[in-house]
């Protein structure tokens, strides 16, 4: 479905990501684990067309070459990104934020069905559809951000550290919601530092260290891996 190969990103002379490749298949949850500054956000932004990748990169979505394409074309190809700052409009209501997500051409024909599906998935958003987002809790805002991205009718939802800043209870709720999103047929690619909960819902995972992919395996195998346990699960 999505094949991103040989992604390298430099900020001036600083190499944030070097020759990283991932593959996301249909209807799976894939997590990329990495410490602060490992290059996770940069990698997602490069796939999303928000940060330029170096020559030699290749990003193909459902057979369409979207390498070096601008963000709006990446969205039209079926990839939606929920950025770390969530990218929502705090002064607008829940419904207004969701409606803005339906702007891409691919979303317009099925806007009503998409909206119904999202409101069923996140009943709290349905209850609070007229509430200004700025008055909502962190977890609720994350749901608005995910809902807004889902309004573009993506095949793959990419999430940049969705659990950041959420209480343990809200984290659990968030990861449960992501499993429910997968059940609607979407694929999810998330980058996280919360290894325990993200591996628990993921099918597969990649490890990113200092801009390099240093491992990949099934989520189950990664959760048992000694290096992963030491680095991300507080063991050792
Ligand atoms: P975190 O978990 O802390 O968000 P991350 O794994 O997402 O980290 P990135 O945000 O991708 O990491 O950053 C990777 C490296 O690139 C870091 O050393 C960061 O300081 C640097 N970096 C990121 N954005 C820029 C920028 N716009 N200009 C210069 N350097 C940058």
PDB file of C-alpha atoms and ligand atoms in Angstrom:
ATOM      1  CA  UNK A   1       0.000   0.000   0.000  1.00  0.00           C
ATOM      2  CA  UNK A   2       2.594   2.622   1.123  1.00  0.00           C
ATOM      3  CA  UNK A   3       6.245   2.099   0.357  1.00  0.00           C
ATOM      4  CA  UNK A   4       8.616   4.835   1.512  1.00  0.00           C
ATOM      5  CA  UNK A   5      12.206   4.066   0.613  1.00  0.00           C
ATOM      6  CA  UNK A   6      15.548   5.675   1.206  1.00  0.00           C
ATOM      7  CA  UNK A   7      14.230   8.778   2.998  1.00  0.00           C
ATOM      8  CA  UNK A   8      17.006  11.143   4.069  1.00  0.00           C
ATOM      9  CA  UNK A   9      16.428  14.600   5.509  1.00  0.00           C
ATOM     10  CA  UNK A  10      19.023  17.212   6.369  1.00  0.00           C
ATOM     11  CA  UNK A  11      18.471  20.441   8.299  1.00  0.00           C
ATOM     12  CA  UNK A  12      21.444  22.439   7.070  1.00  0.00           C
ATOM     13  CA  UNK A  13      24.323  20.106   7.850  1.00  0.00           C
ATOM     14  CA  UNK A  14      22.418  18.205  10.494  1.00  0.00           C
ATOM     15  CA  UNK A  15      21.291  14.802   9.328  1.00  0.00           C
ATOM     16  CA  UNK A  16      17.924  14.122  10.982  1.00  0.00           C
ATOM     17  CA  UNK A  17      16.981  10.983   8.982  1.00  0.00           C
ATOM     18  CA  UNK A  18      19.257   8.807   6.878  1.00  0.00           C
ATOM     19  CA  UNK A  19      18.111   6.255   4.280  1.00  0.00           C
ATOM     20  CA  UNK A  20      15.063   5.174   6.271  1.00  0.00           C
ATOM     21  CA  UNK A  21      12.496   2.902   4.614  1.00  0.00           C
ATOM     22  CA  UNK A  22       9.123   1.608   5.781  1.00  0.00           C
ATOM     23  CA  UNK A  23       6.252  -0.298   4.276  1.00  0.00           C
ATOM     24  CA  UNK A  24       2.661  -0.042   5.488  1.00  0.00           C
ATOM     25  CA  UNK A  25       0.222  -2.703   4.309  1.00  0.00           C
ATOM     26  CA  UNK A  26      -3.516  -2.603   4.115  1.00  0.00           C
ATOM     27  CA  UNK A  27      -5.402  -2.551   7.410  1.00  0.00           C
ATOM     28  CA  UNK A  28      -2.448  -2.787   9.761  1.00  0.00           C
ATOM     29  CA  UNK A  29      -1.159  -0.671  12.621  1.00  0.00           C
ATOM     30  CA  UNK A  30       2.557   0.051  12.367  1.00  0.00           C
ATOM     31  CA  UNK A  31       4.500   1.914  15.042  1.00  0.00           C
ATOM     32  CA  UNK A  32       7.887   3.601  14.762  1.00  0.00           C
ATOM     33  CA  UNK A  33       9.596   3.835  18.147  1.00  0.00           C
ATOM     34  CA  UNK A  34      12.375   6.293  18.829  1.00  0.00           C
ATOM     35  CA  UNK A  35      13.736   8.504  21.594  1.00  0.00           C
ATOM     36  CA  UNK A  36      13.493  12.316  21.650  1.00  0.00           C
ATOM     37  CA  UNK A  37      15.213  13.744  18.613  1.00  0.00           C
ATOM     38  CA  UNK A  38      15.546  10.371  16.843  1.00  0.00           C
ATOM     39  CA  UNK A  39      13.937  11.872  13.727  1.00  0.00           C
ATOM     40  CA  UNK A  40      10.412  10.454  14.011  1.00  0.00           C
ATOM     41  CA  UNK A  41       8.522  13.682  13.287  1.00  0.00           C
ATOM     42  CA  UNK A  42      10.901  14.521  10.461  1.00  0.00           C
ATOM     43  CA  UNK A  43      10.300  11.123   8.864  1.00  0.00           C
ATOM     44  CA  UNK A  44       6.498  11.530   9.008  1.00  0.00           C
ATOM     45  CA  UNK A  45       6.718  15.081   7.688  1.00  0.00           C
ATOM     46  CA  UNK A  46       8.887  13.921   4.787  1.00  0.00           C
ATOM     47  CA  UNK A  47       6.294  11.305   3.786  1.00  0.00           C
ATOM     48  CA  UNK A  48       3.545  13.900   4.219  1.00  0.00           C
ATOM     49  CA  UNK A  49       5.226  16.356   1.858  1.00  0.00           C
ATOM     50  CA  UNK A  50       5.846  18.921   4.612  1.00  0.00           C
ATOM     51  CA  UNK A  51       9.647  18.582   4.810  1.00  0.00           C
ATOM     52  CA  UNK A  52      11.747  17.964   1.705  1.00  0.00           C
ATOM     53  CA  UNK A  53      13.545  14.612   1.448  1.00  0.00           C
ATOM     54  CA  UNK A  54      16.891  14.363  -0.356  1.00  0.00           C
ATOM     55  CA  UNK A  55      17.303  13.054  -3.883  1.00  0.00           C
ATOM     56  CA  UNK A  56      17.126   9.254  -4.042  1.00  0.00           C
ATOM     57  CA  UNK A  57      13.960   8.991  -1.938  1.00  0.00           C
ATOM     58  CA  UNK A  58      10.900   7.152  -3.204  1.00  0.00           C
ATOM     59  CA  UNK A  59       7.364   7.289  -1.824  1.00  0.00           C
ATOM     60  CA  UNK A  60       4.729   5.208  -3.578  1.00  0.00           C
ATOM     61  CA  UNK A  61       1.142   5.034  -2.390  1.00  0.00           C
ATOM     62  CA  UNK A  62      -1.149   2.428  -3.974  1.00  0.00           C
ATOM     63  CA  UNK A  63       1.103   2.357  -7.028  1.00  0.00           C
ATOM     64  CA  UNK A  64       1.151   6.157  -7.405  1.00  0.00           C
ATOM     65  CA  UNK A  65       4.532   7.847  -7.147  1.00  0.00           C
ATOM     66  CA  UNK A  66       4.153  10.749  -4.702  1.00  0.00           C
ATOM     67  CA  UNK A  67       7.847  11.356  -4.073  1.00  0.00           C
ATOM     68  CA  UNK A  68       8.549  15.065  -3.480  1.00  0.00           C
ATOM     69  CA  UNK A  69       4.879  15.912  -4.069  1.00  0.00           C
ATOM     70  CA  UNK A  70       3.384  18.794  -2.014  1.00  0.00           C
ATOM     71  CA  UNK A  71       1.273  18.006   1.062  1.00  0.00           C
ATOM     72  CA  UNK A  72      -2.125  18.523  -0.617  1.00  0.00           C
ATOM     73  CA  UNK A  73      -1.256  15.944  -3.289  1.00  0.00           C
ATOM     74  CA  UNK A  74      -0.111  13.485  -0.631  1.00  0.00           C
ATOM     75  CA  UNK A  75      -3.511  13.899   1.066  1.00  0.00           C
ATOM     76  CA  UNK A  76      -5.282  13.247  -2.253  1.00  0.00           C
ATOM     77  CA  UNK A  77      -3.295  10.012  -2.592  1.00  0.00           C
ATOM     78  CA  UNK A  78      -4.898   8.765   0.641  1.00  0.00           C
ATOM     79  CA  UNK A  79      -2.449   9.680   3.405  1.00  0.00           C
ATOM     80  CA  UNK A  80      -3.543  11.952   6.270  1.00  0.00           C
ATOM     81  CA  UNK A  81      -1.152  13.276   8.915  1.00  0.00           C
ATOM     82  CA  UNK A  82      -2.103  14.259  12.455  1.00  0.00           C
ATOM     83  CA  UNK A  83       0.868  16.441  13.437  1.00  0.00           C
ATOM     84  CA  UNK A  84       2.361  16.611  16.920  1.00  0.00           C
ATOM     85  CA  UNK A  85       0.663  19.961  17.599  1.00  0.00           C
ATOM     86  CA  UNK A  86      -2.575  18.314  16.376  1.00  0.00           C
ATOM     87  CA  UNK A  87      -3.211  20.925  13.695  1.00  0.00           C
ATOM     88  CA  UNK A  88      -6.684  21.880  14.852  1.00  0.00           C
ATOM     89  CA  UNK A  89      -8.336  25.278  15.100  1.00  0.00           C
ATOM     90  CA  UNK A  90      -8.924  26.017  18.774  1.00  0.00           C
ATOM     91  CA  UNK A  91     -11.414  28.837  18.238  1.00  0.00           C
ATOM     92  CA  UNK A  92     -13.649  26.789  15.962  1.00  0.00           C
ATOM     93  CA  UNK A  93     -16.176  24.197  17.103  1.00  0.00           C
ATOM     94  CA  UNK A  94     -15.762  20.437  16.854  1.00  0.00           C
ATOM     95  CA  UNK A  95     -18.056  20.323  13.830  1.00  0.00           C
ATOM     96  CA  UNK A  96     -16.278  23.196  12.064  1.00  0.00           C
ATOM     97  CA  UNK A  97     -12.927  21.442  12.541  1.00  0.00           C
ATOM     98  CA  UNK A  98     -14.334  18.194  11.157  1.00  0.00           C
ATOM     99  CA  UNK A  99     -15.868  19.954   8.163  1.00  0.00           C
ATOM    100  CA  UNK A 100     -12.525  21.584   7.329  1.00  0.00           C
ATOM    101  CA  UNK A 101     -11.013  18.107   7.124  1.00  0.00           C
ATOM    102  CA  UNK A 102     -13.332  17.271   4.213  1.00  0.00           C
ATOM    103  CA  UNK A 103     -11.705  19.851   1.948  1.00  0.00           C
ATOM    104  CA  UNK A 104      -9.649  17.404  -0.204  1.00  0.00           C
ATOM    105  CA  UNK A 105     -11.361  16.337  -3.445  1.00  0.00           C
ATOM    106  CA  UNK A 106     -11.242  12.653  -2.502  1.00  0.00           C
ATOM    107  CA  UNK A 107     -13.348  13.422   0.623  1.00  0.00           C
ATOM    108  CA  UNK A 108     -16.183  15.412  -0.883  1.00  0.00           C
ATOM    109  CA  UNK A 109     -18.326  12.665  -2.390  1.00  0.00           C
ATOM    110  CA  UNK A 110     -18.695  10.777   0.898  1.00  0.00           C
ATOM    111  CA  UNK A 111     -18.551  13.624   3.386  1.00  0.00           C
ATOM    112  CA  UNK A 112     -21.822  12.755   5.128  1.00  0.00           C
ATOM    113  CA  UNK A 113     -21.000   9.027   5.510  1.00  0.00           C
ATOM    114  CA  UNK A 114     -17.536   9.868   6.771  1.00  0.00           C
ATOM    115  CA  UNK A 115     -18.891  12.292   9.312  1.00  0.00           C
ATOM    116  CA  UNK A 116     -21.443   9.748  10.580  1.00  0.00           C
ATOM    117  CA  UNK A 117     -18.741   7.108  10.865  1.00  0.00           C
ATOM    118  CA  UNK A 118     -16.460   9.427  12.856  1.00  0.00           C
ATOM    119  CA  UNK A 119     -19.233  10.558  15.188  1.00  0.00           C
ATOM    120  CA  UNK A 120     -20.147   6.921  15.827  1.00  0.00           C
ATOM    121  CA  UNK A 121     -16.505   6.107  16.534  1.00  0.00           C
ATOM    122  CA  UNK A 122     -16.091   9.087  18.868  1.00  0.00           C
ATOM    123  CA  UNK A 123     -19.472   9.616  20.576  1.00  0.00           C
ATOM    124  CA  UNK A 124     -17.918  12.363  22.723  1.00  0.00           C
ATOM    125  CA  UNK A 125     -17.436  14.459  19.576  1.00  0.00           C
ATOM    126  CA  UNK A 126     -21.084  13.941  18.675  1.00  0.00           C
ATOM    127  CA  UNK A 127     -22.187  15.107  22.128  1.00  0.00           C
ATOM    128  CA  UNK A 128     -19.954  18.159  21.927  1.00  0.00           C
ATOM    129  CA  UNK A 129     -20.267  19.061  18.285  1.00  0.00           C
ATOM    130  CA  UNK A 130     -20.960  22.746  19.010  1.00  0.00           C
ATOM    131  CA  UNK A 131     -18.238  23.164  21.640  1.00  0.00           C
ATOM    132  CA  UNK A 132     -15.190  25.339  20.888  1.00  0.00           C
ATOM    133  CA  UNK A 133     -12.148  23.077  20.722  1.00  0.00           C
ATOM    134  CA  UNK A 134     -10.129  25.395  22.987  1.00  0.00           C
ATOM    135  CA  UNK A 135     -12.406  24.469  25.921  1.00  0.00           C
ATOM    136  CA  UNK A 136     -11.889  20.716  25.476  1.00  0.00           C
ATOM    137  CA  UNK A 137      -9.548  18.344  27.324  1.00  0.00           C
ATOM    138  CA  UNK A 138      -6.279  17.110  25.789  1.00  0.00           C
ATOM    139  CA  UNK A 139      -7.771  13.717  25.011  1.00  0.00           C
ATOM    140  CA  UNK A 140     -10.848  15.228  23.405  1.00  0.00           C
ATOM    141  CA  UNK A 141      -8.681  17.529  21.280  1.00  0.00           C
ATOM    142  CA  UNK A 142      -6.691  14.541  20.093  1.00  0.00           C
ATOM    143  CA  UNK A 143      -9.980  12.907  19.059  1.00  0.00           C
ATOM    144  CA  UNK A 144     -10.924  16.059  17.125  1.00  0.00           C
ATOM    145  CA  UNK A 145      -7.515  15.951  15.392  1.00  0.00           C
ATOM    146  CA  UNK A 146      -7.940  12.283  14.470  1.00  0.00           C
ATOM    147  CA  UNK A 147     -11.532  12.875  13.367  1.00  0.00           C
ATOM    148  CA  UNK A 148     -10.485  15.814  11.232  1.00  0.00           C
ATOM    149  CA  UNK A 149      -7.786  13.744   9.521  1.00  0.00           C
ATOM    150  CA  UNK A 150     -10.282  10.906   8.962  1.00  0.00           C
ATOM    151  CA  UNK A 151     -12.623  13.361   7.214  1.00  0.00           C
ATOM    152  CA  UNK A 152     -10.179  13.403   4.281  1.00  0.00           C
ATOM    153  CA  UNK A 153     -11.151   9.728   3.715  1.00  0.00           C
ATOM    154  CA  UNK A 154      -7.575   8.462   3.995  1.00  0.00           C
ATOM    155  CA  UNK A 155      -6.396   4.894   3.494  1.00  0.00           C
ATOM    156  CA  UNK A 156      -3.548   5.558   5.923  1.00  0.00           C
ATOM    157  CA  UNK A 157      -3.706   7.705   9.019  1.00  0.00           C
ATOM    158  CA  UNK A 158      -0.270   8.892  10.196  1.00  0.00           C
ATOM    159  CA  UNK A 159      -0.044  10.109  13.792  1.00  0.00           C
ATOM    160  CA  UNK A 160       2.841  11.973  15.384  1.00  0.00           C
ATOM    161  CA  UNK A 161       3.050  10.978  19.061  1.00  0.00           C
ATOM    162  CA  UNK A 162      -0.689  11.007  19.696  1.00  0.00           C
ATOM    163  CA  UNK A 163      -0.260  10.034  23.368  1.00  0.00           C
ATOM    164  CA  UNK A 164       1.962  13.028  24.158  1.00  0.00           C
ATOM    165  CA  UNK A 165       0.646  14.995  27.135  1.00  0.00           C
ATOM    166  CA  UNK A 166      -2.266  12.666  27.849  1.00  0.00           C
ATOM    167  CA  UNK A 167      -2.931  11.163  31.280  1.00  0.00           C
ATOM    168  CA  UNK A 168      -2.591   7.349  31.580  1.00  0.00           C
ATOM    169  CA  UNK A 169      -6.367   6.995  31.465  1.00  0.00           C
ATOM    170  CA  UNK A 170      -6.703   9.136  28.319  1.00  0.00           C
ATOM    171  CA  UNK A 171      -3.779   7.267  26.720  1.00  0.00           C
ATOM    172  CA  UNK A 172      -5.599   3.977  27.170  1.00  0.00           C
ATOM    173  CA  UNK A 173      -8.727   5.499  25.682  1.00  0.00           C
ATOM    174  CA  UNK A 174      -6.739   6.884  22.739  1.00  0.00           C
ATOM    175  CA  UNK A 175      -5.081   3.549  21.918  1.00  0.00           C
ATOM    176  CA  UNK A 176      -8.474   1.806  22.150  1.00  0.00           C
ATOM    177  CA  UNK A 177      -9.843   4.365  19.663  1.00  0.00           C
ATOM    178  CA  UNK A 178      -6.985   3.623  17.260  1.00  0.00           C
ATOM    179  CA  UNK A 179      -7.900  -0.062  17.293  1.00  0.00           C
ATOM    180  CA  UNK A 180     -11.467   0.981  16.484  1.00  0.00           C
ATOM    181  CA  UNK A 181     -10.181   3.155  13.607  1.00  0.00           C
ATOM    182  CA  UNK A 182      -8.318   0.127  12.222  1.00  0.00           C
ATOM    183  CA  UNK A 183     -11.551  -1.866  12.390  1.00  0.00           C
ATOM    184  CA  UNK A 184     -13.071   0.603   9.934  1.00  0.00           C
ATOM    185  CA  UNK A 185     -10.530  -0.699   7.374  1.00  0.00           C
ATOM    186  CA  UNK A 186      -7.855   1.997   7.621  1.00  0.00           C
ATOM    187  CA  UNK A 187      -4.140   1.498   8.155  1.00  0.00           C
ATOM    188  CA  UNK A 188      -2.373   3.454  10.876  1.00  0.00           C
ATOM    189  CA  UNK A 189       1.251   4.528  10.994  1.00  0.00           C
ATOM    190  CA  UNK A 190       2.180   6.153  14.277  1.00  0.00           C
ATOM    191  CA  UNK A 191       5.412   7.349  15.801  1.00  0.00           C
ATOM    192  CA  UNK A 192       5.587   7.057  19.569  1.00  0.00           C
ATOM    193  CA  UNK A 193       7.718   7.034  22.673  1.00  0.00           C
ATOM    194  CA  UNK A 194       5.019   5.134  24.544  1.00  0.00           C
ATOM    195  CA  UNK A 195       6.309   1.702  23.542  1.00  0.00           C
ATOM    196  CA  UNK A 196       4.181  -0.377  25.871  1.00  0.00           C
ATOM    197  CA  UNK A 197       0.758   0.775  24.756  1.00  0.00           C
ATOM    198  CA  UNK A 198       1.617   1.320  21.112  1.00  0.00           C
ATOM    199  CA  UNK A 199       3.180  -2.152  20.709  1.00  0.00           C
ATOM    200  CA  UNK A 200       0.117  -3.626  22.414  1.00  0.00           C
ATOM    201  CA  UNK A 201      -2.161  -2.401  19.602  1.00  0.00           C
ATOM    202  CA  UNK A 202       0.323  -2.586  16.678  1.00  0.00           C
ATOM    203  CA  UNK A 203       0.855  -5.375  14.169  1.00  0.00           C
ATOM    204  CA  UNK A 204       4.457  -4.421  13.355  1.00  0.00           C
ATOM    205  CA  UNK A 205       7.055  -1.911  14.396  1.00  0.00           C
ATOM    206  CA  UNK A 206      10.269  -0.154  13.375  1.00  0.00           C
ATOM    207  CA  UNK A 207      13.002   1.226  15.633  1.00  0.00           C
ATOM    208  CA  UNK A 208      14.503   4.589  14.739  1.00  0.00           C
ATOM    209  CA  UNK A 209      17.742   5.587  16.406  1.00  0.00           C
ATOM    210  CA  UNK A 210      19.583   8.757  15.547  1.00  0.00           C
ATOM    211  CA  UNK A 211      17.947   8.944  12.107  1.00  0.00           C
ATOM    212  CA  UNK A 212      18.600   5.275  11.241  1.00  0.00           C
ATOM    213  CA  UNK A 213      16.207   2.356  11.240  1.00  0.00           C
ATOM    214  CA  UNK A 214      17.915  -0.138  13.522  1.00  0.00           C
ATOM    215  CA  UNK A 215      15.294  -2.872  13.575  1.00  0.00           C
ATOM    216  CA  UNK A 216      11.851  -4.001  12.515  1.00  0.00           C
ATOM    217  CA  UNK A 217       9.693  -6.930  13.506  1.00  0.00           C
ATOM    218  CA  UNK A 218       6.218  -7.928  14.571  1.00  0.00           C
ATOM    219  CA  UNK A 219       4.959  -5.895  17.523  1.00  0.00           C
ATOM    220  CA  UNK A 220       4.835  -9.055  19.595  1.00  0.00           C
ATOM    221  CA  UNK A 221       8.503  -9.853  18.945  1.00  0.00           C
ATOM    222  CA  UNK A 222       9.564  -6.246  19.585  1.00  0.00           C
ATOM    223  CA  UNK A 223       7.753  -6.190  22.933  1.00  0.00           C
ATOM    224  CA  UNK A 224       9.857  -9.202  23.991  1.00  0.00           C
ATOM    225  CA  UNK A 225      13.108  -7.897  22.498  1.00  0.00           C
ATOM    226  CA  UNK A 226      15.797  -7.157  25.075  1.00  0.00           C
ATOM    227  CA  UNK A 227      17.058  -3.965  23.376  1.00  0.00           C
ATOM    228  CA  UNK A 228      13.505  -2.633  23.120  1.00  0.00           C
ATOM    229  CA  UNK A 229      12.806  -3.530  26.723  1.00  0.00           C
ATOM    230  CA  UNK A 230      15.940  -1.711  27.890  1.00  0.00           C
ATOM    231  CA  UNK A 231      15.461   1.347  25.698  1.00  0.00           C
ATOM    232  CA  UNK A 232      11.711   1.814  25.818  1.00  0.00           C
ATOM    233  CA  UNK A 233      10.104  -0.395  28.413  1.00  0.00           C
ATOM    234  CA  UNK A 234      12.143   0.554  31.466  1.00  0.00           C
ATOM    235  CA  UNK A 235      13.677  -2.921  31.866  1.00  0.00           C
ATOM    236  CA  UNK A 236      17.279  -3.694  32.816  1.00  0.00           C
TER     237      UNK A 236
HETATM  238  P1  LIG B   1      10.595  14.133  19.576  1.00  0.00           P
HETATM  239  O1  LIG B   1      10.167  12.795  20.055  1.00  0.00           O
HETATM  240  O2  LIG B   1      11.384  14.882  20.624  1.00  0.00           O
HETATM  241  O3  LIG B   1       9.503  14.938  18.938  1.00  0.00           O
HETATM  242  P2  LIG B   1      11.626  13.267  17.000  1.00  0.00           P
HETATM  243  O4  LIG B   1      12.121  11.864  17.017  1.00  0.00           O
HETATM  244  O5  LIG B   1      10.287  13.508  16.441  1.00  0.00           O
HETATM  245  O6  LIG B   1      11.727  13.880  18.463  1.00  0.00           O
HETATM  246  P3  LIG B   1      12.551  15.263  15.145  1.00  0.00           P
HETATM  247  O7  LIG B   1      11.621  16.312  15.652  1.00  0.00           O
HETATM  248  O8  LIG B   1      12.275  14.654  13.836  1.00  0.00           O
HETATM  249  O9  LIG B   1      12.727  14.102  16.218  1.00  0.00           O
HETATM  250  O10 LIG B   1      14.016  15.893  15.135  1.00  0.00           O
HETATM  251  C1  LIG B   1      15.161  15.158  14.691  1.00  0.00           C
HETATM  252  C2  LIG B   1      16.388  16.060  14.799  1.00  0.00           C
HETATM  253  O11 LIG B   1      16.305  17.119  13.858  1.00  0.00           O
HETATM  254  C3  LIG B   1      16.552  16.716  16.164  1.00  0.00           C
HETATM  255  O12 LIG B   1      17.927  16.751  16.479  1.00  0.00           O
HETATM  256  C4  LIG B   1      16.003  18.121  15.958  1.00  0.00           C
HETATM  257  O13 LIG B   1      16.636  19.052  16.817  1.00  0.00           O
HETATM  258  C5  LIG B   1      16.360  18.386  14.501  1.00  0.00           C
HETATM  259  N1  LIG B   1      15.371  19.278  13.863  1.00  0.00           N
HETATM  260  C6  LIG B   1      14.046  19.073  13.756  1.00  0.00           C
HETATM  261  N2  LIG B   1      13.441  20.073  13.077  1.00  0.00           N
HETATM  262  C7  LIG B   1      14.423  20.932  12.748  1.00  0.00           C
HETATM  263  C8  LIG B   1      14.454  22.169  12.041  1.00  0.00           C
HETATM  264  N3  LIG B   1      13.337  22.713  11.500  1.00  0.00           N
HETATM  265  N4  LIG B   1      15.655  22.789  11.886  1.00  0.00           N
HETATM  266  C9  LIG B   1      16.782  22.239  12.395  1.00  0.00           C
HETATM  267  N5  LIG B   1      16.837  21.088  13.058  1.00  0.00           N
HETATM  268  C10 LIG B   1      15.675  20.430  13.243  1.00  0.00           C
END
